[in-house]
Amino acid sequence: MDDLAITYLFLFILIMLVILGMIFLFITFNNRKNQLLQQQLEDQLAAQKKQYESELNALRSQLNPHFVHNSLNAIQYYIQRNEVEISEDYLTKFSKLMRLFFDYSRTKTITLKEEIAFIKKYLEIEKLRFEDKISYHINIDKSLDTTDLNIPTMMIQPMLENAVNHGIFHKTSSGTIEVDLKKTELDNQYQIIIKDDGIGINKTKKHNKKTTGTATAHSSAVIAERLDILNDSGEWSISYSIKDRSDIGNGTGTIVQLTIQNLSDL
Amino acid sequence: MDIIQITQPFLYGSMMIAFLYAIINWRYIKNKPEKWLVLFLMVTVIIEIIANYYKRIELSNLLVFSNLVIIITNTILFLWFYEYLKNKLLLIISISLAAISFIINSYFQDFLYHIFYYANFAISIMLIVNVFAYFNKLLKTSDVLHYKKIPAFWISIGVIIYQLNLVLVFFLLRDLVTLNRNIYYTIITIVSVLLYGSIWYGIKLNKING
């Protein structure tokens, strides 16, 4: 091999080294760029999640002040009437509910069983307040494993509160609330139907317009906002519908239907 | 036709284009580190004009101009890198090593009639260190997200290609390459065009970035 051939060989190697060096440089920079982009996305996602959680916390904590006020007024009423036993029972149930409320406010999810126990306590207090003007039935599908299935904390209670305060409250005769919990064919999915025989959502809206009441609108907005956040989180798939029973030829009152699927356990 | 006659228009042409482009766009770079590159190009152009005058008109065999270009322009490059790296220690080491290597070299070679290869070698190594320090710093900041829009990134690529070729071809393989002048001048032209091209592109990016 003569000198010229060696020179060309060295030059070829040199050119290849420069080209490979440049490729390596760009790959390094591109990898780092992608790494940073991914990190930024993860940070954004974490921040968004944090924001969602704080918003959910805030929404969970919105126990209607009217409920607390009315319950305390009712207890006061029983005390004034010297009905010690009833007032004691009322106070015990109320304090237990409050304790559960504060406990659950800090929790993202609870089991369906815990949620059912919570709404039972709530409805018991409402029953005392309305002096048995309210009755309720909770029907649980036998195939539904309430200890295994989860639900976003205090999901049903605000809907029951609407049924009591805006459905049955305006009714002259006594009212009934029915809560049906059913399993669906999909994994981790179940349906909750809350049915009352109150005045119905159409009349409630008319009534609110007359009295400039905004409580229903506000609580519905809070429910809708919370459901949006839960759906956006990717952990839940929740559909929600509210209908006046007279619109669907099913007597009077309001029917709320919730279909909940826990996606995080799938 | 001699290879030098073919390569020189490309070499001086790219140098002049970069210099004129830098002057025309001075307003975009006067407050940026790239202002040093205008000085770099100006010094190179002036010294090359004087060197060519002595070589062609006076028929002198003075090589002092090459040594002047090496020491002055590379010192300017060290200052340009300092603007990005803000590393005083590296700047002091780089300039000190350049000065010391020139002084040592002057004991063995005549400053006026010989190119200071060993000093140039030391300076090239220090410039490569500066380039790697810059790349390393860039990789650690969020600027890496838009690295293709950063003037210093492209200029550093031009500098590293130029200096790596100097180190490998002209110092390590010098005996081999000088056997064939055509290869020698082709390489120096290609890497010089890449260097001036990268400076031109860096200034263009400054203009685009505003």
Coordinates of C-alpha atoms in Angstrom, one line a residue:
Chain A
M1 CA 0.0 0.0 0.0
D2 CA 1.6 3.3 -1.1
D3 CA 1.6 6.5 0.9
L4 CA -1.1 8.1 -1.1
A5 CA -3.5 5.1 -0.5
I6 CA -2.7 5.3 3.2
T7 CA -3.4 9.1 3.1
Y8 CA -6.8 8.5 1.5
L9 CA -7.6 5.8 3.9
F10 CA -6.8 8.1 6.9
L11 CA -8.9 10.8 5.3
F12 CA -11.8 8.5 4.7
I13 CA -11.6 7.4 8.4
L14 CA -11.4 11.1 9.4
I15 CA -14.4 12.0 7.4
M16 CA -16.4 9.1 8.8
L17 CA -15.3 10.0 12.3
V18 CA -16.5 13.6 11.8
I19 CA -19.8 12.4 10.4
L20 CA -20.3 9.8 13.2
G21 CA -19.3 12.5 15.7
M22 CA -22.0 14.9 14.4
I23 CA -24.6 12.1 14.3
F24 CA -23.7 11.3 17.9
L25 CA -23.9 14.9 18.9
F26 CA -27.3 15.4 17.4
I27 CA -28.6 12.2 18.9
T28 CA -27.4 13.3 22.3
F29 CA -29.0 16.7 22.0
N30 CA -32.3 15.2 20.7
N31 CA -32.4 12.6 23.5
R32 CA -31.9 15.3 26.1
K33 CA -34.5 17.5 24.4
N34 CA -37.0 14.6 24.5
Q35 CA -36.1 13.8 28.1
L36 CA -36.7 17.4 29.1
L37 CA -40.0 17.6 27.1
Q38 CA -41.2 14.4 28.8
Q39 CA -40.2 15.8 32.2
Q40 CA -42.0 19.1 31.5
L41 CA -45.1 17.1 30.5
E42 CA -44.9 15.0 33.6
D43 CA -44.6 18.1 35.7
Q44 CA -47.5 19.7 34.0
L45 CA -49.5 16.6 34.5
A46 CA -48.6 16.4 38.2
A47 CA -49.5 20.0 38.6
Q48 CA -52.8 19.5 36.9
K49 CA -53.5 16.4 39.0
K50 CA -52.7 18.4 42.1
Q51 CA -55.0 21.2 41.0
Y52 CA -57.7 18.6 40.3
E53 CA -57.3 17.1 43.7
S54 CA -57.5 20.4 45.5
E55 CA -60.6 21.3 43.5
L56 CA -62.1 18.0 44.3
N57 CA -61.3 18.5 48.0
A58 CA -62.9 21.9 47.9
L59 CA -66.0 20.4 46.2
R60 CA -66.2 17.5 48.5
S61 CA -66.2 19.8 51.5
Q62 CA -69.2 21.7 50.3
L63 CA -71.7 20.3 52.7
N64 CA -74.8 22.5 52.4
P65 CA -74.8 25.0 55.2
H66 CA -78.5 24.9 55.1
F67 CA -78.4 21.3 56.2
V68 CA -76.3 22.0 59.2
H69 CA -78.4 25.0 60.1
N70 CA -81.7 23.1 59.7
S71 CA -80.4 20.1 61.6
L72 CA -79.3 22.3 64.5
N73 CA -82.6 24.1 64.5
A74 CA -84.5 20.8 64.6
I75 CA -82.4 19.6 67.5
Q76 CA -83.1 22.9 69.3
Y77 CA -86.8 22.5 68.5
Y78 CA -86.9 19.1 70.1
I79 CA -85.0 20.4 73.1
Q80 CA -87.4 23.2 73.5
R81 CA -90.3 20.7 73.4
N82 CA -88.5 18.8 76.1
E83 CA -88.3 15.7 73.9
V84 CA -85.0 14.6 75.4
E85 CA -84.8 11.2 73.8
I86 CA -85.5 12.4 70.3
S87 CA -83.1 15.3 70.6
E88 CA -80.4 13.1 72.1
D89 CA -80.9 10.6 69.2
Y90 CA -80.9 13.4 66.7
L91 CA -77.7 14.9 68.2
T92 CA -75.9 11.5 68.2
K93 CA -76.8 10.8 64.6
F94 CA -75.9 14.3 63.6
S95 CA -72.5 14.2 65.3
K96 CA -71.8 10.8 63.8
L97 CA -72.6 12.1 60.3
M98 CA -70.4 15.2 60.9
R99 CA -67.6 12.9 61.9
L100 CA -68.0 10.8 58.9
F101 CA -68.3 13.9 56.7
F102 CA -65.0 15.3 58.0
D103 CA -63.3 11.9 57.6
Y104 CA -64.5 11.4 54.1
S105 CA -63.6 15.0 53.1
R106 CA -60.0 14.0 53.2
T107 CA -60.5 10.8 51.2
K108 CA -60.7 10.5 47.5
T109 CA -62.7 7.3 47.4
I110 CA -64.6 5.0 49.8
T111 CA -66.3 1.7 49.3
L112 CA -69.8 1.5 48.2
K113 CA -70.7 0.0 51.5
E114 CA -69.3 3.0 53.4
E115 CA -71.2 5.4 51.0
I116 CA -74.4 3.5 51.6
A117 CA -73.9 3.7 55.4
F118 CA -73.2 7.5 55.1
I119 CA -76.4 8.2 53.1
K120 CA -78.4 6.1 55.5
K121 CA -77.2 8.3 58.4
Y122 CA -78.0 11.4 56.4
L123 CA -81.5 10.2 55.5
E124 CA -82.1 9.2 59.1
I125 CA -81.4 12.8 60.2
E126 CA -83.6 14.2 57.4
K127 CA -86.3 11.8 58.6
L128 CA -86.1 13.1 62.1
R129 CA -86.1 16.7 60.8
F130 CA -89.2 16.1 58.7
E131 CA -90.9 14.1 61.5
D132 CA -91.3 11.0 59.4
K133 CA -92.7 12.9 56.5
I134 CA -90.0 11.2 54.5
S135 CA -89.4 7.5 54.0
Y136 CA -86.6 5.9 52.1
H137 CA -85.7 2.6 50.6
I138 CA -82.2 1.6 49.5
N139 CA -82.2 -1.4 47.2
I140 CA -78.9 -3.1 46.5
D141 CA -78.5 -5.6 43.7
K142 CA -77.4 -8.9 45.2
S143 CA -74.7 -9.3 42.6
L144 CA -73.1 -6.0 43.6
D145 CA -70.1 -6.4 45.8
T146 CA -70.3 -3.2 47.9
T147 CA -67.2 -4.0 49.9
D148 CA -65.1 -4.3 46.8
L149 CA -66.5 -1.6 44.6
N150 CA -65.4 2.0 45.2
I151 CA -67.1 5.3 44.7
P152 CA -65.8 8.9 44.8
T153 CA -66.5 10.1 48.4
M154 CA -69.9 11.6 49.1
M155 CA -71.2 11.3 45.6
I156 CA -74.8 10.4 46.4
Q157 CA -75.4 12.7 49.4
P158 CA -75.7 16.0 47.5
M159 CA -78.2 14.4 45.1
L160 CA -80.3 13.1 48.0
E161 CA -80.1 16.6 49.5
N162 CA -81.6 18.0 46.3
A163 CA -84.4 15.3 46.4
V164 CA -85.2 16.2 50.0
N165 CA -85.0 20.0 49.9
H166 CA -86.3 20.7 46.4
G167 CA -88.5 17.7 45.7
I168 CA -90.2 16.4 48.9
F169 CA -89.9 19.6 50.9
H170 CA -92.5 21.4 48.7
K171 CA -94.8 18.5 48.7
T172 CA -97.9 18.7 50.9
S173 CA -98.1 14.9 51.6
S174 CA -95.3 12.6 52.7
G175 CA -92.6 11.6 50.3
T176 CA -90.5 8.6 49.5
I177 CA -86.9 8.4 48.2
E178 CA -85.7 5.3 46.5
V179 CA -82.1 4.5 45.9
D180 CA -81.4 1.6 43.6
L181 CA -77.9 0.3 43.2
K182 CA -77.4 -2.1 40.2
K183 CA -74.5 -3.9 38.7
T184 CA -74.0 -3.5 34.9
E185 CA -72.4 -5.9 32.5
L186 CA -69.1 -4.0 32.3
D187 CA -66.3 -4.6 34.8
N188 CA -66.1 -2.2 37.7
Q189 CA -69.3 -0.5 36.6
Y190 CA -72.6 0.1 38.4
Q191 CA -75.6 2.2 38.3
I192 CA -77.2 4.4 41.0
I193 CA -80.8 5.5 40.5
I194 CA -82.2 8.1 42.9
K195 CA -85.9 8.4 42.5
D196 CA -88.2 10.7 44.6
D197 CA -91.9 11.4 44.4
G198 CA -91.6 15.1 45.1
I199 CA -92.8 18.0 43.0
G200 CA -90.3 17.2 40.2
I201 CA -87.5 19.2 38.7
N202 CA -89.7 21.2 36.4
K203 CA -91.9 22.6 39.2
T204 CA -88.8 23.2 41.3
K205 CA -87.3 25.3 38.6
K206 CA -90.5 27.3 38.3
H207 CA -90.7 27.7 42.1
N208 CA -87.0 28.8 42.2
K209 CA -87.7 31.5 39.6
K210 CA -90.6 32.9 41.7
T211 CA -88.6 32.8 44.9
T212 CA -85.3 33.8 43.2
G213 CA -83.8 30.6 44.8
T214 CA -80.4 29.6 43.5
A215 CA -79.6 26.7 45.8
T216 CA -80.6 23.9 43.4
A217 CA -78.8 25.6 40.5
H218 CA -75.7 26.0 42.7
S219 CA -75.7 22.4 44.0
S220 CA -76.3 21.0 40.5
A221 CA -73.4 23.1 39.2
V222 CA -71.2 21.8 42.0
I223 CA -72.2 18.2 41.1
A224 CA -71.6 18.8 37.4
E225 CA -68.2 20.4 38.1
R226 CA -67.1 17.6 40.3
L227 CA -68.2 15.0 37.7
D228 CA -66.3 16.9 35.0
I229 CA -63.1 16.8 37.1
L230 CA -63.5 13.1 37.9
N231 CA -64.0 12.3 34.3
D232 CA -61.1 14.4 33.2
S233 CA -58.8 12.7 35.8
G234 CA -59.0 9.5 33.7
E235 CA -59.7 7.5 36.8
W236 CA -63.4 7.5 36.5
S237 CA -66.0 7.3 33.8
I238 CA -69.3 8.8 35.2
S239 CA -72.4 9.6 33.3
Y240 CA -75.2 11.6 34.9
S241 CA -78.7 12.4 33.9
I242 CA -81.6 14.1 35.7
K243 CA -85.2 13.9 34.5
D244 CA -88.6 14.9 35.7
R245 CA -90.6 11.7 36.1
S246 CA -93.6 13.3 34.5
D247 CA -91.6 13.9 31.3
I248 CA -91.0 10.1 30.9
G249 CA -94.5 9.1 32.0
N250 CA -93.3 7.6 35.3
G251 CA -95.4 9.4 37.9
T252 CA -94.2 12.6 39.6
G253 CA -90.9 13.6 41.1
T254 CA -87.4 13.5 39.9
I255 CA -85.2 10.6 38.7
V256 CA -81.4 10.9 38.8
Q257 CA -79.3 8.2 37.1
L258 CA -75.6 7.8 37.7
T259 CA -73.5 5.2 35.9
I260 CA -70.1 4.9 37.5
Q261 CA -67.1 3.0 36.3
N262 CA -63.8 2.9 38.2
L263 CA -61.1 3.0 35.4
S264 CA -58.1 2.9 37.7
D265 CA -58.8 -0.6 38.9
L266 CA -59.2 -2.0 35.4
Chain B
M1 CA -4.5 24.5 -12.7
D2 CA -3.0 24.3 -9.2
I3 CA -5.3 23.0 -6.4
I4 CA -4.5 26.2 -4.5
Q5 CA -5.9 28.3 -7.3
I6 CA -9.1 26.3 -7.1
T7 CA -9.5 26.2 -3.3
Q8 CA -8.5 29.7 -2.4
P9 CA -11.5 31.5 -3.9
F10 CA -13.8 29.2 -1.8
L11 CA -11.7 29.9 1.3
Y12 CA -11.4 33.7 1.0
G13 CA -14.9 33.9 -0.5
S14 CA -16.5 32.2 2.5
M15 CA -14.4 34.4 4.8
M16 CA -15.4 37.6 3.1
I17 CA -19.1 36.6 2.9
A18 CA -19.2 35.9 6.6
F19 CA -17.4 39.1 7.4
L20 CA -19.6 41.3 5.2
Y21 CA -22.8 39.5 6.5
A22 CA -21.6 40.2 10.1
I23 CA -21.0 43.9 9.3
I24 CA -24.4 44.3 7.6
N25 CA -26.2 42.7 10.5
W26 CA -24.1 44.4 13.2
R27 CA -27.2 45.9 14.8
Y28 CA -28.5 42.4 15.6
I29 CA -25.3 41.2 17.3
K30 CA -23.8 44.3 18.9
N31 CA -25.2 43.4 22.3
K32 CA -24.7 39.7 22.0
P33 CA -21.6 37.4 22.4
E34 CA -21.4 37.1 18.6
K35 CA -20.0 40.7 18.5
W36 CA -16.7 39.0 19.2
L37 CA -17.0 37.1 16.0
V38 CA -17.0 40.4 14.0
L39 CA -13.7 41.2 15.5
F40 CA -12.6 37.6 14.8
L41 CA -13.5 37.9 11.1
M42 CA -12.1 41.5 10.8
V43 CA -8.7 40.4 12.3
T44 CA -8.6 37.4 10.0
V45 CA -9.5 39.4 6.9
I46 CA -7.0 42.2 7.6
I47 CA -4.1 39.8 8.4
E48 CA -4.9 37.7 5.3
I49 CA -4.8 40.8 3.1
I50 CA -1.4 41.9 4.5
A51 CA -0.1 38.3 4.3
N52 CA -1.2 38.0 0.6
Y53 CA 0.4 41.4 -0.1
Y54 CA 3.7 40.3 1.3
K55 CA 3.5 36.9 -0.4
R56 CA 2.4 38.1 -3.8
I57 CA 3.8 41.6 -4.2
E58 CA 6.9 41.5 -2.0
L59 CA 7.4 37.8 -2.7
S60 CA 8.3 37.4 1.0
N61 CA 8.3 34.0 2.7
L62 CA 7.2 35.5 6.1
L63 CA 4.9 33.2 8.0
V64 CA 4.4 35.5 11.0
F65 CA 0.9 36.3 9.7
S66 CA -0.2 32.7 10.3
N67 CA 1.1 32.9 13.9
L68 CA -0.7 36.2 14.4
V69 CA -3.9 34.8 13.1
I70 CA -3.6 31.8 15.4
I71 CA -2.9 33.8 18.6
I72 CA -5.3 36.7 18.1
T73 CA -8.3 35.0 16.5
N74 CA -8.2 32.1 19.0
T75 CA -8.0 34.4 21.9
I76 CA -11.1 36.1 20.6
L77 CA -12.8 32.7 20.4
F78 CA -11.9 32.1 24.0
L79 CA -13.5 35.4 24.9
W80 CA -16.6 34.4 22.9
F81 CA -16.9 31.1 24.7
Y82 CA -16.5 32.9 28.0
E83 CA -19.6 35.0 27.3
Y84 CA -21.6 31.7 27.2
L85 CA -19.7 29.7 29.8
K86 CA -19.0 32.5 32.3
N87 CA -16.2 30.4 33.6
K88 CA -13.3 32.7 34.5
L89 CA -11.0 29.8 35.4
L90 CA -11.4 28.2 32.0
L91 CA -10.8 31.5 30.2
I92 CA -7.6 32.2 32.3
I93 CA -6.3 28.6 31.7
S94 CA -7.1 28.8 28.0
I95 CA -5.4 32.2 27.4
S96 CA -2.5 31.3 29.7
L97 CA -1.9 28.0 27.9
A98 CA -2.0 29.8 24.5
A99 CA 0.5 32.4 25.7
I100 CA 2.8 29.9 27.4
S101 CA 2.8 27.5 24.4
F102 CA 3.7 30.4 22.1
I103 CA 6.6 31.4 24.4
I104 CA 7.9 27.8 24.6
N105 CA 7.5 27.4 20.8
S106 CA 9.4 30.6 20.2
Y107 CA 12.5 28.8 21.7
F108 CA 12.4 26.2 19.1
Q109 CA 11.1 28.0 16.0
D110 CA 11.4 31.4 14.5
F111 CA 8.2 33.5 15.0
L112 CA 8.7 35.3 11.7
Y113 CA 9.4 32.4 9.4
H114 CA 7.8 29.3 10.9
I115 CA 4.2 28.4 11.8
F116 CA 4.0 27.5 15.5
Y117 CA 2.5 24.1 15.1
Y118 CA 2.9 23.0 18.7
A119 CA 1.4 26.2 20.1
N120 CA -1.5 25.9 17.6
F121 CA -2.0 22.3 18.7
A122 CA -2.3 23.3 22.4
I123 CA -4.7 26.1 21.5
S124 CA -6.8 23.7 19.4
I125 CA -7.0 21.3 22.3
M126 CA -8.2 24.2 24.6
L127 CA -10.8 25.3 22.1
I128 CA -12.1 21.7 21.8
V129 CA -12.3 21.7 25.7
N130 CA -14.2 25.0 25.5
V131 CA -16.6 23.5 22.9
F132 CA -17.3 20.5 25.0
A133 CA -17.8 22.6 28.1
Y134 CA -20.3 24.7 26.2
F135 CA -22.2 21.6 24.9
N136 CA -22.2 20.2 28.4
K137 CA -23.6 23.4 29.8
L138 CA -26.2 23.6 27.0
L139 CA -27.3 20.0 27.7
K140 CA -27.9 20.9 31.4
T141 CA -30.2 23.8 30.7
S142 CA -33.7 24.0 29.3
D143 CA -32.2 25.9 26.3
V144 CA -31.6 22.4 24.8
L145 CA -35.3 22.3 24.0
H146 CA -34.6 24.7 21.1
Y147 CA -30.9 24.0 20.5
K148 CA -31.2 24.2 16.7
K149 CA -32.2 27.8 17.0
I150 CA -29.2 28.7 19.2
P151 CA -26.4 30.5 17.2
A152 CA -23.6 29.3 19.6
F153 CA -24.6 25.7 19.0
W154 CA -23.9 25.9 15.2
I155 CA -20.8 28.1 15.6
S156 CA -19.4 25.6 18.1
I157 CA -20.0 22.8 15.6
G158 CA -18.0 24.8 13.0
V159 CA -15.2 25.4 15.6
I160 CA -15.0 21.8 16.7
I161 CA -14.9 20.4 13.1
Y162 CA -12.2 23.0 12.3
Q163 CA -10.1 22.3 15.4
L164 CA -10.5 18.5 15.3
N165 CA -9.2 18.5 11.7
L166 CA -6.3 20.7 12.7
V167 CA -5.4 18.4 15.6
L168 CA -5.8 15.2 13.6
V169 CA -4.7 16.1 10.1
F170 CA -2.1 18.8 10.6
F171 CA -0.5 17.7 13.8
L172 CA -1.0 14.0 14.2
L173 CA -0.9 13.0 10.5
R174 CA 1.1 16.0 9.3
D175 CA 3.9 14.0 7.6
L176 CA 1.4 11.8 5.8
V177 CA -0.8 14.6 4.6
T178 CA 1.9 17.0 3.5
L179 CA 3.0 14.3 1.0
N180 CA 0.1 15.4 -1.0
R181 CA -0.5 19.1 -1.2
N182 CA -3.9 18.7 -2.9
I183 CA -5.3 16.8 0.1
Y184 CA -3.8 19.4 2.5
Y185 CA -5.4 22.4 0.7
T186 CA -8.7 20.6 0.1
I187 CA -9.1 19.8 3.8
I188 CA -8.2 23.3 5.0
T189 CA -10.6 24.8 2.5
I190 CA -13.5 22.5 3.5
V191 CA -13.1 23.0 7.2
S192 CA -12.6 26.8 6.8
V193 CA -15.7 27.0 4.6
L194 CA -17.6 25.0 7.4
L195 CA -16.3 27.4 10.1
Y196 CA -17.2 30.6 8.2
G197 CA -20.5 29.0 7.1
S198 CA -21.3 28.2 10.8
I199 CA -20.5 31.8 11.8
W200 CA -22.7 33.1 9.0
Y201 CA -25.5 30.8 10.1
G202 CA -25.1 31.8 13.7
I203 CA -25.4 35.5 12.8
K204 CA -28.4 34.7 10.6
L205 CA -30.1 33.0 13.6
N206 CA -29.4 36.1 15.7
K207 CA -31.1 38.1 13.1
I208 CA -34.1 35.7 13.0
N209 CA -34.3 35.5 16.8
G210 CA -34.2 39.3 16.9

